[in-house]
Coordinates of C-alpha atoms and ligand atoms in Angstrom, one line a residue:
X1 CA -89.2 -83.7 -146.2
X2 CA -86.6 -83.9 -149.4
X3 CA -83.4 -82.8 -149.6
X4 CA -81.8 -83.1 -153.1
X5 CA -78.3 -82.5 -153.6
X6 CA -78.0 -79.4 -154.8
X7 CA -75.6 -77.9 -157.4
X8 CA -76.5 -74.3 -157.7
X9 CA -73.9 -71.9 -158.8
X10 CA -75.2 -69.6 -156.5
X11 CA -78.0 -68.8 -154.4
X12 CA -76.2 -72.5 -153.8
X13 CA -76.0 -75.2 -151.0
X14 CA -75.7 -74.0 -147.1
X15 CA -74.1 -76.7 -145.2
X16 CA -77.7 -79.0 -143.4
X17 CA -76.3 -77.7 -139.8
X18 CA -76.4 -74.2 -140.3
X19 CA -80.0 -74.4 -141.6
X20 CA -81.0 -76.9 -138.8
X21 CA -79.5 -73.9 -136.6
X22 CA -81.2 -71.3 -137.8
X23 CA -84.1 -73.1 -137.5
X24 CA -84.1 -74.1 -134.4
X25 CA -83.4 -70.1 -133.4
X26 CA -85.9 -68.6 -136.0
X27 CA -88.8 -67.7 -133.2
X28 CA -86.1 -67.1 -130.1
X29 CA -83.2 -66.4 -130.9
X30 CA -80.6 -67.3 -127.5
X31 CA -84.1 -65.5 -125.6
X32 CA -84.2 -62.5 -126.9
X33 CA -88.3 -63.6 -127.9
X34 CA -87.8 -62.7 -131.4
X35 CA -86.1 -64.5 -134.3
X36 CA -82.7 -62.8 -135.9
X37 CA -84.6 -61.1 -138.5
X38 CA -87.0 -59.1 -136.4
X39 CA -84.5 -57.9 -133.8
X40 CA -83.0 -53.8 -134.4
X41 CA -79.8 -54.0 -136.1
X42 CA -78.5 -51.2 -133.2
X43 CA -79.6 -53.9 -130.1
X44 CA -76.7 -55.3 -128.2
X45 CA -78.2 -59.0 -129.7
X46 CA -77.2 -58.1 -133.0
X47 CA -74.4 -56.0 -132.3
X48 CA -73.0 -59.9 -130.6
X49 CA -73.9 -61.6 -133.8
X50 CA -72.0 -58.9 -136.6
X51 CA -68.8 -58.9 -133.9
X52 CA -68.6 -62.5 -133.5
X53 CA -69.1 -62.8 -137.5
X54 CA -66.5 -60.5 -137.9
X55 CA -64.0 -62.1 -135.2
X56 CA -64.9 -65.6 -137.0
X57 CA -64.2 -64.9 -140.3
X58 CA -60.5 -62.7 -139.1
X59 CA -59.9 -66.2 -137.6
X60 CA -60.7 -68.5 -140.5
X61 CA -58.5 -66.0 -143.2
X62 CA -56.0 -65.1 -140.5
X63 CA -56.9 -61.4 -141.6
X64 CA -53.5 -59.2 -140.5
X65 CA -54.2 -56.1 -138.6
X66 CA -54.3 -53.4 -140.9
X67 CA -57.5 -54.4 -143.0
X68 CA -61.4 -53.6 -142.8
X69 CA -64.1 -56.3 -142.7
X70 CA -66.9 -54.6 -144.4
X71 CA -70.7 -56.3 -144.9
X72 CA -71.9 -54.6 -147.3
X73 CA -75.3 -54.8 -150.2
X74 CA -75.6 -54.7 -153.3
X75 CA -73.7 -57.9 -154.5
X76 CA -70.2 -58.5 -156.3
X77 CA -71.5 -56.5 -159.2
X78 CA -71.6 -53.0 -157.0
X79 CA -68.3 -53.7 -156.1
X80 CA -67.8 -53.5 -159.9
X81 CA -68.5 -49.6 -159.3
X82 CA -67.6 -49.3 -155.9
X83 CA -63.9 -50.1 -156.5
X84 CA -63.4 -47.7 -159.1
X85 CA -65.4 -45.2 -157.6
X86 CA -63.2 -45.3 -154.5
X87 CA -59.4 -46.3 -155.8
X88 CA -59.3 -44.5 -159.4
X89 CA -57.9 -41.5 -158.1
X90 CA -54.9 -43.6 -156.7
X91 CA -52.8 -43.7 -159.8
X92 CA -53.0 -44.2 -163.8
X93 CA -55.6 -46.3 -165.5
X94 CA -56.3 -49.2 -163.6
X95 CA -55.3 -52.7 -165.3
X96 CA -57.9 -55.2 -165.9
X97 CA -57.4 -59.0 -166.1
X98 CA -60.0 -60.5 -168.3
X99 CA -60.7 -64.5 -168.2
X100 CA -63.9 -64.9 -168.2
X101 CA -67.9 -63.2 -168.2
X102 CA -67.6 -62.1 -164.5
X103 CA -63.9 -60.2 -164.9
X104 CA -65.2 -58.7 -168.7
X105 CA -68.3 -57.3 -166.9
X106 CA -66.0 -55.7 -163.8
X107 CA -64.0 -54.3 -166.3
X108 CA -67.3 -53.2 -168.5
X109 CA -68.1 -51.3 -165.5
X110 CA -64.5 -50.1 -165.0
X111 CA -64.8 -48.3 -168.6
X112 CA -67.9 -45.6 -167.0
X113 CA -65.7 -43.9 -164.7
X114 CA -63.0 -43.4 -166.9
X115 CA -59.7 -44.7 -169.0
X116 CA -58.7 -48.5 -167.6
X117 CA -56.4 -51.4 -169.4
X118 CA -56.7 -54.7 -170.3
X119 CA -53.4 -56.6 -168.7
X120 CA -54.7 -59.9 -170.2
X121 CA -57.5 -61.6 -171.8
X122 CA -58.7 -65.0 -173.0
X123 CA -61.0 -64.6 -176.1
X124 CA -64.8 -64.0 -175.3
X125 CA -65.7 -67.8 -176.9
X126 CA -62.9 -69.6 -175.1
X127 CA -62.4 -68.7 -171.4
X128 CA -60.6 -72.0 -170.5
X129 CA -57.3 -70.8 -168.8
X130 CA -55.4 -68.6 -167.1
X131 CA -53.0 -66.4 -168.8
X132 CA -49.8 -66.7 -167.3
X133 CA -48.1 -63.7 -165.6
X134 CA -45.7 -62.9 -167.7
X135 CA -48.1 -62.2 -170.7
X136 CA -50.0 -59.6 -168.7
X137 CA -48.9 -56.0 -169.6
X138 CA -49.1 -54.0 -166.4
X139 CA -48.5 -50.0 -165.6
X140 CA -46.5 -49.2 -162.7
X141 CA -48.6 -46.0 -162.5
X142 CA -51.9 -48.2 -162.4
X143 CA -54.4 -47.4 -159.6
X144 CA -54.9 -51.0 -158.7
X145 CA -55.1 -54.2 -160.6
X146 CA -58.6 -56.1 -160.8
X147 CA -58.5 -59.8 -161.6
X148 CA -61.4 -62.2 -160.8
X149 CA -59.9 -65.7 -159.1
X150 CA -62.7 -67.6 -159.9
X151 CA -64.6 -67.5 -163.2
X152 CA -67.9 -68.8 -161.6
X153 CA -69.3 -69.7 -165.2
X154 CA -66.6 -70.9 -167.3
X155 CA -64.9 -73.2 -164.4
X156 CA -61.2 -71.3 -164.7
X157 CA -60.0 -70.6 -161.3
X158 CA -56.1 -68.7 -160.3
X159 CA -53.9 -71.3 -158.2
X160 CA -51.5 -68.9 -158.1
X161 CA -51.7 -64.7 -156.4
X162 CA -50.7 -62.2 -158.9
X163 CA -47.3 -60.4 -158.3
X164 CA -48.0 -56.3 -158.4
X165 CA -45.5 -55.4 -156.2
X166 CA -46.5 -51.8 -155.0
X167 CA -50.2 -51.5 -156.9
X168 CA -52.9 -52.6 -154.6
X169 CA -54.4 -55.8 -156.0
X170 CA -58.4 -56.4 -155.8
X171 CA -60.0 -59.4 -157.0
X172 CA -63.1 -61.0 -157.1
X173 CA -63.1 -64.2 -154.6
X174 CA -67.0 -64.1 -155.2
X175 CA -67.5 -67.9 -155.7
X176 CA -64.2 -69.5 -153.9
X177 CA -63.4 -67.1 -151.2
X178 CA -63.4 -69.5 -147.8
X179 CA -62.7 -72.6 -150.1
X180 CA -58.8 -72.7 -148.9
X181 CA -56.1 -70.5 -146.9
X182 CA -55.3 -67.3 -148.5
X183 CA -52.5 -65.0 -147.4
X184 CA -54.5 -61.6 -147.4
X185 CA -51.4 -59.8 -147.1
X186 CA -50.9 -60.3 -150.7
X187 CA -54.2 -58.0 -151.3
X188 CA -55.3 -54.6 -151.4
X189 CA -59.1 -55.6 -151.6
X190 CA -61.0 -58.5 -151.7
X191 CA -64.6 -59.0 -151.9
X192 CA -67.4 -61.6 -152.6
X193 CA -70.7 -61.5 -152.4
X194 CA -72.0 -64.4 -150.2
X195 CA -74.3 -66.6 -152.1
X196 CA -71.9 -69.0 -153.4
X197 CA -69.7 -70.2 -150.9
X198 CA -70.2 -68.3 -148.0
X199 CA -74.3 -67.7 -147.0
X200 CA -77.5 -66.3 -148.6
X201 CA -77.9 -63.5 -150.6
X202 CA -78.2 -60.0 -149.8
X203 CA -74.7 -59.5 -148.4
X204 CA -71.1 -58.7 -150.2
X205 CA -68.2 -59.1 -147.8
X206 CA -65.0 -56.7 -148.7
X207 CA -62.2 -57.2 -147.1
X208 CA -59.8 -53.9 -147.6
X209 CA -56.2 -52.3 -146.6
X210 CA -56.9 -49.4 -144.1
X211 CA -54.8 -47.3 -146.2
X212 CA -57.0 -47.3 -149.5
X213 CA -60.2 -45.8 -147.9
X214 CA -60.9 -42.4 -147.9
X215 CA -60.2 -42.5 -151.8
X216 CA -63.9 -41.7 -152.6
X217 CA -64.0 -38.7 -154.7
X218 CA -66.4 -35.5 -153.6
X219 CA -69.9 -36.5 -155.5
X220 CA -69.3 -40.0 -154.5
X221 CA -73.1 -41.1 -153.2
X222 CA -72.1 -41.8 -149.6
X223 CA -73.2 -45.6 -149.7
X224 CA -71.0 -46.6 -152.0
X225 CA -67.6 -44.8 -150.0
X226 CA -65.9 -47.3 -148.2
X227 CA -64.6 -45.3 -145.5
X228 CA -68.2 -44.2 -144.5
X229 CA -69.1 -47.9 -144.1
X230 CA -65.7 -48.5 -142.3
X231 CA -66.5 -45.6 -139.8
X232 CA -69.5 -46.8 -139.0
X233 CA -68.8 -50.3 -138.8
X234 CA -71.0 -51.3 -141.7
X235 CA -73.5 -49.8 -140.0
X236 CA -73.9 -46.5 -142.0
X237 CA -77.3 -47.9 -142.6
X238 CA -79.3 -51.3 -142.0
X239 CA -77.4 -54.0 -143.0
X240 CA -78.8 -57.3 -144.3
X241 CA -78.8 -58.8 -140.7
X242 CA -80.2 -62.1 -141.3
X243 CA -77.2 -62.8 -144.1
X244 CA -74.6 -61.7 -141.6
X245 CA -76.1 -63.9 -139.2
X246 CA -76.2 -67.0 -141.4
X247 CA -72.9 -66.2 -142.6
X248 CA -71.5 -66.1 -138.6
X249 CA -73.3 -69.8 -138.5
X250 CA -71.4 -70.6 -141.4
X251 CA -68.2 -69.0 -140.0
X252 CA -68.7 -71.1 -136.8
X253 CA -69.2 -74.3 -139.1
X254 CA -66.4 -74.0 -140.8
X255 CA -64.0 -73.3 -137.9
X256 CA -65.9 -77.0 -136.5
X257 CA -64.5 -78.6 -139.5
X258 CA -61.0 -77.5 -138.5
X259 CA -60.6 -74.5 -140.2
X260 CA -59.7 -73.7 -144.1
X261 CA -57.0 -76.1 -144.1
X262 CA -59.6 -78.8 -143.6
X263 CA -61.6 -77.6 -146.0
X264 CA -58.8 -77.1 -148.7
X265 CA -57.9 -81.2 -148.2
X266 CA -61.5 -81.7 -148.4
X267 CA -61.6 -79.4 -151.9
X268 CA -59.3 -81.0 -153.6
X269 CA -60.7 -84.9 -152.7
X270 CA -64.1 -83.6 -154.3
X271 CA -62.6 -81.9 -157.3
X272 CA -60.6 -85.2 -157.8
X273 CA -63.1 -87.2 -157.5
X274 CA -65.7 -85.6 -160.2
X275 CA -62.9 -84.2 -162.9
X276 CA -61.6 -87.7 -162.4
X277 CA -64.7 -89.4 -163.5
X278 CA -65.1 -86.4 -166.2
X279 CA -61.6 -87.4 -167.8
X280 CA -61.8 -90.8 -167.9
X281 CA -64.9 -91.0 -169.7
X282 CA -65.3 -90.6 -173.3
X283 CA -68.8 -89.1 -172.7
X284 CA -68.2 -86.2 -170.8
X285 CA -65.6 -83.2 -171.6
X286 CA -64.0 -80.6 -169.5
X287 CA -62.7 -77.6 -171.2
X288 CA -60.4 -76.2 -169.4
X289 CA -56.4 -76.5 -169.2
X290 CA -56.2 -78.7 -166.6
X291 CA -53.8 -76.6 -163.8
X292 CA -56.2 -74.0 -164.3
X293 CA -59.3 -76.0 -163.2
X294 CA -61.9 -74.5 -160.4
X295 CA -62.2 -76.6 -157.4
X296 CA -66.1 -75.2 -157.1
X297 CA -67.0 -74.7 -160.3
X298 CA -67.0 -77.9 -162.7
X299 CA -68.5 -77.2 -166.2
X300 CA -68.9 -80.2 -168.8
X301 CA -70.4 -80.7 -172.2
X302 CA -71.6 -84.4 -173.1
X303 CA -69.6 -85.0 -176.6
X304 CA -73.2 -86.4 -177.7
X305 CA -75.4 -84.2 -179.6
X306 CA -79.3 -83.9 -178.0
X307 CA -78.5 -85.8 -174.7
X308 CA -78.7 -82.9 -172.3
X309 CA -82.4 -82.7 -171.8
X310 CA -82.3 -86.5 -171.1
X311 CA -79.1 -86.4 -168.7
X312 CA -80.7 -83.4 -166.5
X313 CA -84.4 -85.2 -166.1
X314 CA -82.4 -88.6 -165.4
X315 CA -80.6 -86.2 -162.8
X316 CA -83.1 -84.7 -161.6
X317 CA -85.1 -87.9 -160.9
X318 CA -82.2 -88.9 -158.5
X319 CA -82.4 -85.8 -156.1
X320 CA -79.2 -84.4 -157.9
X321 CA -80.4 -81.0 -159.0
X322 CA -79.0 -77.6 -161.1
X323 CA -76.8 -79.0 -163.0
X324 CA -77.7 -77.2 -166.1
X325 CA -74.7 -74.7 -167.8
X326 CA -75.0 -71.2 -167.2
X327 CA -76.7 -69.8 -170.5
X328 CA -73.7 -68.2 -172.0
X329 CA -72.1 -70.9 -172.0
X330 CA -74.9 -73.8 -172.5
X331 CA -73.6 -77.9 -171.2
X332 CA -73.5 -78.8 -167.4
X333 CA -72.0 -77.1 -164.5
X334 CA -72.1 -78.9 -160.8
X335 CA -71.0 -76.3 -157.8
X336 CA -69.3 -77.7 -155.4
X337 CA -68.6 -75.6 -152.7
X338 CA -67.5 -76.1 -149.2
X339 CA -71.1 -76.9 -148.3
X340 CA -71.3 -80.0 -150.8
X341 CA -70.6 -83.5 -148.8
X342 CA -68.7 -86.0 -150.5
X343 CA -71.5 -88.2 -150.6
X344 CA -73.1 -85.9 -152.9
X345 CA -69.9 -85.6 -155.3
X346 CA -70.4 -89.2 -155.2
X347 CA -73.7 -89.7 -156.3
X348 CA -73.1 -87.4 -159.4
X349 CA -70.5 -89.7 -160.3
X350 CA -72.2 -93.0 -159.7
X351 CA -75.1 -91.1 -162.2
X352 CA -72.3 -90.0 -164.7
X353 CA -71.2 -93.6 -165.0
X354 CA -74.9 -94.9 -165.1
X355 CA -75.9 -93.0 -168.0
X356 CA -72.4 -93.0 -169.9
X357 CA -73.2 -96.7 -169.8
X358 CA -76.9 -96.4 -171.2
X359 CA -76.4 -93.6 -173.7
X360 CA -73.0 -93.2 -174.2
Ligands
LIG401 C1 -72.1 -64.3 -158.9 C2 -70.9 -63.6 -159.1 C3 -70.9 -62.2 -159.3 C4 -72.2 -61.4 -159.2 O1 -72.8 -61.4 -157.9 P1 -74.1 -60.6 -157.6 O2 -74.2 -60.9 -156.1 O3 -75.2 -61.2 -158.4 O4 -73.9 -59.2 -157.9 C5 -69.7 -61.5 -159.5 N1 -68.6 -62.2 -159.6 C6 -68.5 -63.5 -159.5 C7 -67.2 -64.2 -159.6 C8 -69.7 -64.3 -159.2 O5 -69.6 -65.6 -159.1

């Protein structure tokens, strides 16, 4: 057996233990005499595994009383419709922050249910900051404000919450969410679909104010009305039970570690570490302004022209794996979520230096 490390935006790394888990539980899972994925998602076995999941994750956010945990389908990109579809009736056009492909196409989506604002915007060919508050035109009337607070492609990540006093703010945490301490409170909605940072694919986890359900208007289909999936506990229908599962593992993994405030320290080390090497090399290049950097997300061009093909072989030849740019955006990209050791941060590095010093 192989294991490479693996820099995948997203279905992306699982931490080894949680895989080792489910493996050792895929035929019998704590005796029940099936594995996860065979058992009814109505049985009290997996009724244990969505509440501790639940429980697990309200622990690791500190989730106040007063908001929904939903597991929902359908990825970040139904929650494109499904916020709309369920807060637009709240107020005036909802504002849209745009810094990056993942926010544009949210807001894209925004545009077939009705009138919304842009707030903000970076241009389409250079998504490589944040712009600062104060340059975002919001409406006091707005039904909510949508920002996303990592740009998964383009590396640009918010250090900072948005300030929208009494409109409900939703963003999309798809590809950081778990990656540090966040004060909830701050939020109307929150949701991210799992396969970055969190487990596999298949599952979207929202994370909502009680009072903004029930906003759904009359020919919404009922799947995609939050306060159906609330009342029934994201049980309306079957969820994807083997993605809650893994995510619990994950949940129980991280709380091992000690919690999000181990893994924020630990963040920030491996981010150092790798935009550290970028910068002081005269190889590689990192776009973006550097107090808007992702912590997950670390794209790089090589300043060389026709060396990519060489660097991801090279890379590839040493186990280190994905690394090519998302297509829009073409260069390098290495994810490095909570799930990515040190050890493997390092051994990018130690190749970064290795071929700077042969090709650069
Ligand atoms: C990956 C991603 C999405 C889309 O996720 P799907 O699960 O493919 O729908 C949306 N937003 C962000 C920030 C992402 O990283």
């Amino acid at each position: 057996m192989r294991r490479v490390h693996n820099f995948s935006a997203g279905p992306a790394i699982l931490p080894e233990p949680v895989l080792a888990q489910a493996q050792a539980e895929m035929l019998d899972w704590e005796g029940a005499g099936v594995s996860v994925m065979e058992m009814s998602h109505r049985g009290r076995e997996f009724g244990q595994i969505i509440t501790e999941a639940e429980a697990d994750l309200r622990t690791l956010l500190a989730i106040p009383s007063g908001y929904k945990v939903l597991f929902l389908q359908g990825g970040a990109t139904l929650q494109f419709s499904m916020v709309p579809l369920n807060l637009m009736a709240r107020g005036g056009p909802p504002d849209y922050v745009i810094t990056g492909e993942w926010s544009a196409k949210a807001a894209r989506e925004a545009a077939r249910f009705g009138v919304r604002h842009i707030a903000a915007a970076t241009p389409p060919d250079n998504h490589t900051c944040v712009p600062a508050q104060s340059d975002w035109q919001l409406h006091d009337d707005a039904a909510y404000v949508h920002y996303c607070s990592n740009e998964t492609v383009h590396g640009v990540e918010y250090h900072w919450i948005p300030e929208t006093g009494n409109v409900p703010l939703v963003a999309d945490m798809s590809s950081h969410l778990l990656a540090a301490p966040l004060d909830v409170s701050r939020f109307g909605l929150i949701y991210a679909g799992a396969q970055k940072n969190i487990g596999p694919a298949g599952l979207v986890i929202v994370i909502m104010r009680d009072e903004l359900l029930g906003g759904a208007g009359p020919g919404c289909p009922e799947l995609l009305d939050y306060q159906i999936h609330a009342q029934a506990h994201s049980m309306r229908n079957t969820p994807a039970t083997w993605s809650i599962y893994i995510a619990g593992l994950v949940f129980k993994w991280l709380l091992a570690q000690g919690g999000l405030g181990a893994m924020d320290a630990l963040n920030d080390k491996k981010a150092a570490l790798l935009y550290g090497a970028i910068d002081r090399s005269s190889l590689y290049r990192n776009p973006v302004a550097v107090a808007d950097r992702s912590r997950m997300n670390v794209p790089f061009i090589l300043r060389k022209e026709g060396l990519d093909e060489l660097f991801l072989s090279g890379a590839e030849e040493r186990g280190l794996t994905q690394l090519r740019g998302h297509r829009s955006v073409g260069g390098m990209r290495a994810s490095i979520y909570n799930a990515m050791p040190m050890a493997g941060v390092q051994a990018l590095v130690d190749y970064l230096g290795e071929f700077e010093s042969r090709h650069g």
